[in-house]
Short mmCIF file of C-alpha atoms in Angstrom, two decimals:
data_model
loop_
_atom_site.label_atom_id
_atom_site.label_comp_id
_atom_site.label_asym_id
_atom_site.label_seq_id
_atom_site.Cartn_x
_atom_site.Cartn_y
_atom_site.Cartn_z
CA UNK A 25 12.56 7.55 -11.54
CA UNK A 26 10.22 10.54 -11.61
CA UNK A 27 6.88 9.79 -13.21
CA UNK A 28 5.48 12.23 -15.73
CA UNK A 29 1.89 12.93 -14.69
CA UNK A 30 0.87 13.05 -18.37
CA UNK A 31 2.34 9.64 -19.23
CA UNK A 32 -0.04 6.74 -19.78
CA UNK A 33 0.87 3.53 -17.93
CA UNK A 34 -0.09 0.18 -19.41
CA UNK A 35 0.71 -3.39 -18.55
CA UNK A 36 3.98 -4.51 -20.10
CA UNK A 37 4.14 -7.30 -22.65
CA UNK A 38 3.61 -10.65 -20.93
CA UNK A 39 1.81 -9.08 -17.94
CA UNK A 40 -1.93 -9.44 -17.42
CA UNK A 41 -4.69 -9.40 -14.84
CA UNK A 42 -6.01 -12.77 -13.82
CA UNK A 43 -7.70 -14.66 -11.02
CA UNK A 44 -6.43 -17.25 -8.58
CA UNK A 45 -8.88 -18.70 -6.04
CA UNK A 46 -11.30 -15.78 -6.56
CA UNK A 47 -8.46 -13.34 -5.88
CA UNK A 48 -7.38 -10.82 -8.52
CA UNK A 49 -3.70 -11.21 -9.38
CA UNK A 50 -1.23 -9.46 -11.61
CA UNK A 51 0.43 -12.22 -13.59
CA UNK A 52 4.01 -11.46 -14.54
CA UNK A 53 6.67 -13.76 -15.99
CA UNK A 54 7.66 -16.18 -13.22
CA UNK A 55 5.60 -14.48 -10.51
CA UNK A 56 2.18 -13.23 -9.49
CA UNK A 57 1.14 -10.34 -7.28
CA UNK A 58 -2.14 -10.44 -5.35
CA UNK A 59 -4.21 -7.31 -5.83
CA UNK A 60 -6.95 -5.84 -3.68
CA UNK A 61 -8.28 -2.45 -2.71
CA UNK A 62 -6.16 0.44 -3.97
CA UNK A 63 -3.60 -1.77 -5.74
CA UNK A 64 -6.36 -3.33 -7.84
CA UNK A 65 -7.90 0.08 -8.55
CA UNK A 66 -4.53 1.37 -9.76
CA UNK A 67 -3.71 -1.62 -11.97
CA UNK A 68 -7.17 -1.65 -13.55
CA UNK A 69 -6.52 1.91 -14.72
CA UNK A 70 -3.13 1.07 -16.25
CA UNK A 71 -4.73 0.58 -19.63
CA UNK A 72 -2.75 3.02 -21.77
CA UNK A 73 -5.77 5.35 -21.88
CA UNK A 74 -5.55 6.90 -18.39
CA UNK A 75 -2.76 9.33 -17.59
CA UNK A 76 -1.00 9.14 -14.25
CA UNK A 77 -2.81 12.35 -13.31
CA UNK A 78 -6.21 10.85 -14.21
CA UNK A 79 -5.47 7.81 -12.07
CA UNK A 80 -4.53 10.06 -9.15
CA UNK A 81 -7.65 12.21 -9.55
CA UNK A 82 -10.01 9.23 -9.81
CA UNK A 83 -8.54 7.54 -6.74
CA UNK A 84 -8.57 10.77 -4.74
CA UNK A 85 -12.32 10.89 -5.40
CA UNK A 86 -12.75 7.17 -4.64
CA UNK A 87 -10.81 7.46 -1.38
CA UNK A 88 -12.09 10.93 -0.48
CA UNK A 89 -11.69 10.36 3.26
CA UNK A 90 -7.92 10.08 2.84
CA UNK A 91 -5.64 13.08 2.44
CA UNK A 92 -5.24 13.82 -1.31
CA UNK A 93 -1.45 14.21 -0.96
CA UNK A 94 -1.18 10.80 0.72
CA UNK A 95 -3.25 9.17 -2.04
CA UNK A 96 -1.02 10.76 -4.69
CA UNK A 97 2.17 9.70 -2.90
CA UNK A 98 0.91 6.12 -2.52
CA UNK A 99 -0.11 5.88 -6.19
CA UNK A 100 3.20 7.25 -7.44
CA UNK A 101 5.06 4.85 -5.15
CA UNK A 102 3.05 1.87 -6.38
CA UNK A 103 3.46 2.81 -10.04
CA UNK A 104 7.20 3.17 -9.46
CA UNK A 105 7.32 -0.25 -7.79
CA UNK A 106 5.48 -1.85 -10.71
CA UNK A 107 7.78 -0.08 -13.16
CA UNK A 108 10.83 -1.34 -11.26
CA UNK A 109 9.43 -4.88 -11.54
CA UNK A 110 8.97 -4.31 -15.30
CA UNK A 111 5.23 -4.82 -15.01
CA UNK A 112 4.39 -1.45 -16.62
CA UNK A 113 5.33 0.54 -19.68
CA UNK A 114 4.68 4.27 -19.97
CA UNK A 115 3.60 5.99 -23.17
#
Protein backbone atom coordinates (compact mmCIF):
# COMPACT_ATOMS: atom_id res chain seq x y z
CA UNK A 1 0.00 0.00 0.00
CA UNK A 2 1.29 3.46 -0.88
CA UNK A 3 0.30 6.11 1.62
CA UNK A 4 -1.07 9.40 0.35
CA UNK A 5 0.87 12.15 2.13
CA UNK A 6 -2.32 14.25 2.33
CA UNK A 7 -4.40 11.52 4.00
CA UNK A 8 -5.22 11.88 7.68
CA UNK A 9 -4.60 8.77 9.79
CA UNK A 10 -6.71 8.13 12.86
CA UNK A 11 -7.10 5.23 15.22
CA UNK A 12 -9.56 2.66 13.93
CA UNK A 13 -12.77 1.86 15.77
CA UNK A 14 -12.00 -0.19 18.86
CA UNK A 15 -8.37 1.01 19.03
CA UNK A 16 -7.18 3.46 21.68
CA UNK A 17 -4.16 4.68 23.59
CA UNK A 18 -3.87 3.43 27.14
CA UNK A 19 -1.42 2.70 29.91
CA UNK A 20 -0.15 -0.55 31.38
CA UNK A 21 2.34 -0.38 34.26
CA UNK A 22 3.20 3.26 33.43
CA UNK A 23 3.91 2.25 29.83
CA UNK A 24 1.93 3.75 26.96
CA UNK A 25 0.22 1.04 24.89
CA UNK A 26 -1.91 0.92 21.80
CA UNK A 27 -4.89 -1.20 22.73
CA UNK A 28 -6.34 -3.15 19.84
CA UNK A 29 -8.91 -5.94 19.85
CA UNK A 30 -7.22 -8.99 21.38
CA UNK A 31 -3.76 -7.42 21.58
CA UNK A 32 -1.72 -4.49 22.82
CA UNK A 33 1.39 -2.84 21.42
CA UNK A 34 3.87 -1.08 23.70
CA UNK A 35 4.75 2.39 22.51
CA UNK A 36 7.76 4.55 23.25
CA UNK A 37 9.92 7.12 21.53
CA UNK A 38 9.10 7.56 17.85
CA UNK A 39 6.27 5.00 17.82
CA UNK A 40 4.45 6.93 20.55
CA UNK A 41 5.09 10.25 18.78
CA UNK A 42 3.60 8.84 15.58
CA UNK A 43 0.51 7.30 17.19
CA UNK A 44 -0.23 10.44 19.21
CA UNK A 45 -0.46 12.34 15.92
CA UNK A 46 -2.86 9.84 14.34
CA UNK A 47 -5.81 11.93 15.39
CA UNK A 48 -7.55 12.53 12.07
CA UNK A 49 -6.34 16.15 12.12
CA UNK A 50 -2.69 15.66 11.10
CA UNK A 51 -1.86 14.63 7.55
CA UNK A 52 0.83 12.05 6.91
CA UNK A 53 3.02 14.90 5.62
CA UNK A 54 2.48 16.93 8.82
CA UNK A 55 3.46 13.94 10.93
CA UNK A 56 6.62 13.49 8.85
CA UNK A 57 7.53 17.18 9.08
CA UNK A 58 6.95 17.38 12.84
CA UNK A 59 9.02 14.28 13.53
CA UNK A 60 11.82 15.42 11.22
CA UNK A 61 12.04 18.55 13.39
CA UNK A 62 11.79 16.54 16.62
CA UNK A 63 14.50 14.11 15.50
CA UNK A 64 16.59 16.71 13.67
CA UNK A 65 19.85 14.80 14.21
CA UNK A 66 18.56 11.95 12.06
CA UNK A 67 18.55 12.05 8.27
CA UNK A 68 15.17 13.44 7.09
CA UNK A 69 14.79 10.68 4.48
CA UNK A 70 15.34 7.99 7.13
CA UNK A 71 12.74 9.59 9.42
CA UNK A 72 10.23 9.70 6.55
CA UNK A 73 10.92 6.08 5.57
CA UNK A 74 10.53 4.91 9.17
CA UNK A 75 7.26 6.80 9.65
CA UNK A 76 5.76 5.50 6.42
CA UNK A 77 6.83 1.97 7.35
CA UNK A 78 5.27 2.23 10.80
CA UNK A 79 2.02 3.70 9.47
CA UNK A 80 1.86 0.88 6.93
CA UNK A 81 2.43 -1.68 9.68
CA UNK A 82 -0.36 -0.19 11.80
CA UNK A 83 -2.63 -0.10 8.76
CA UNK A 84 -1.88 -3.76 8.02
CA UNK A 85 -2.84 -4.58 11.63
CA UNK A 86 -6.09 -2.63 11.12
CA UNK A 87 -5.17 -0.19 13.86
CA UNK A 88 -5.53 2.87 11.61
CA UNK A 89 -8.03 4.33 9.19
CA UNK A 90 -7.11 7.01 6.66
CA UNK A 91 -9.39 9.88 5.68
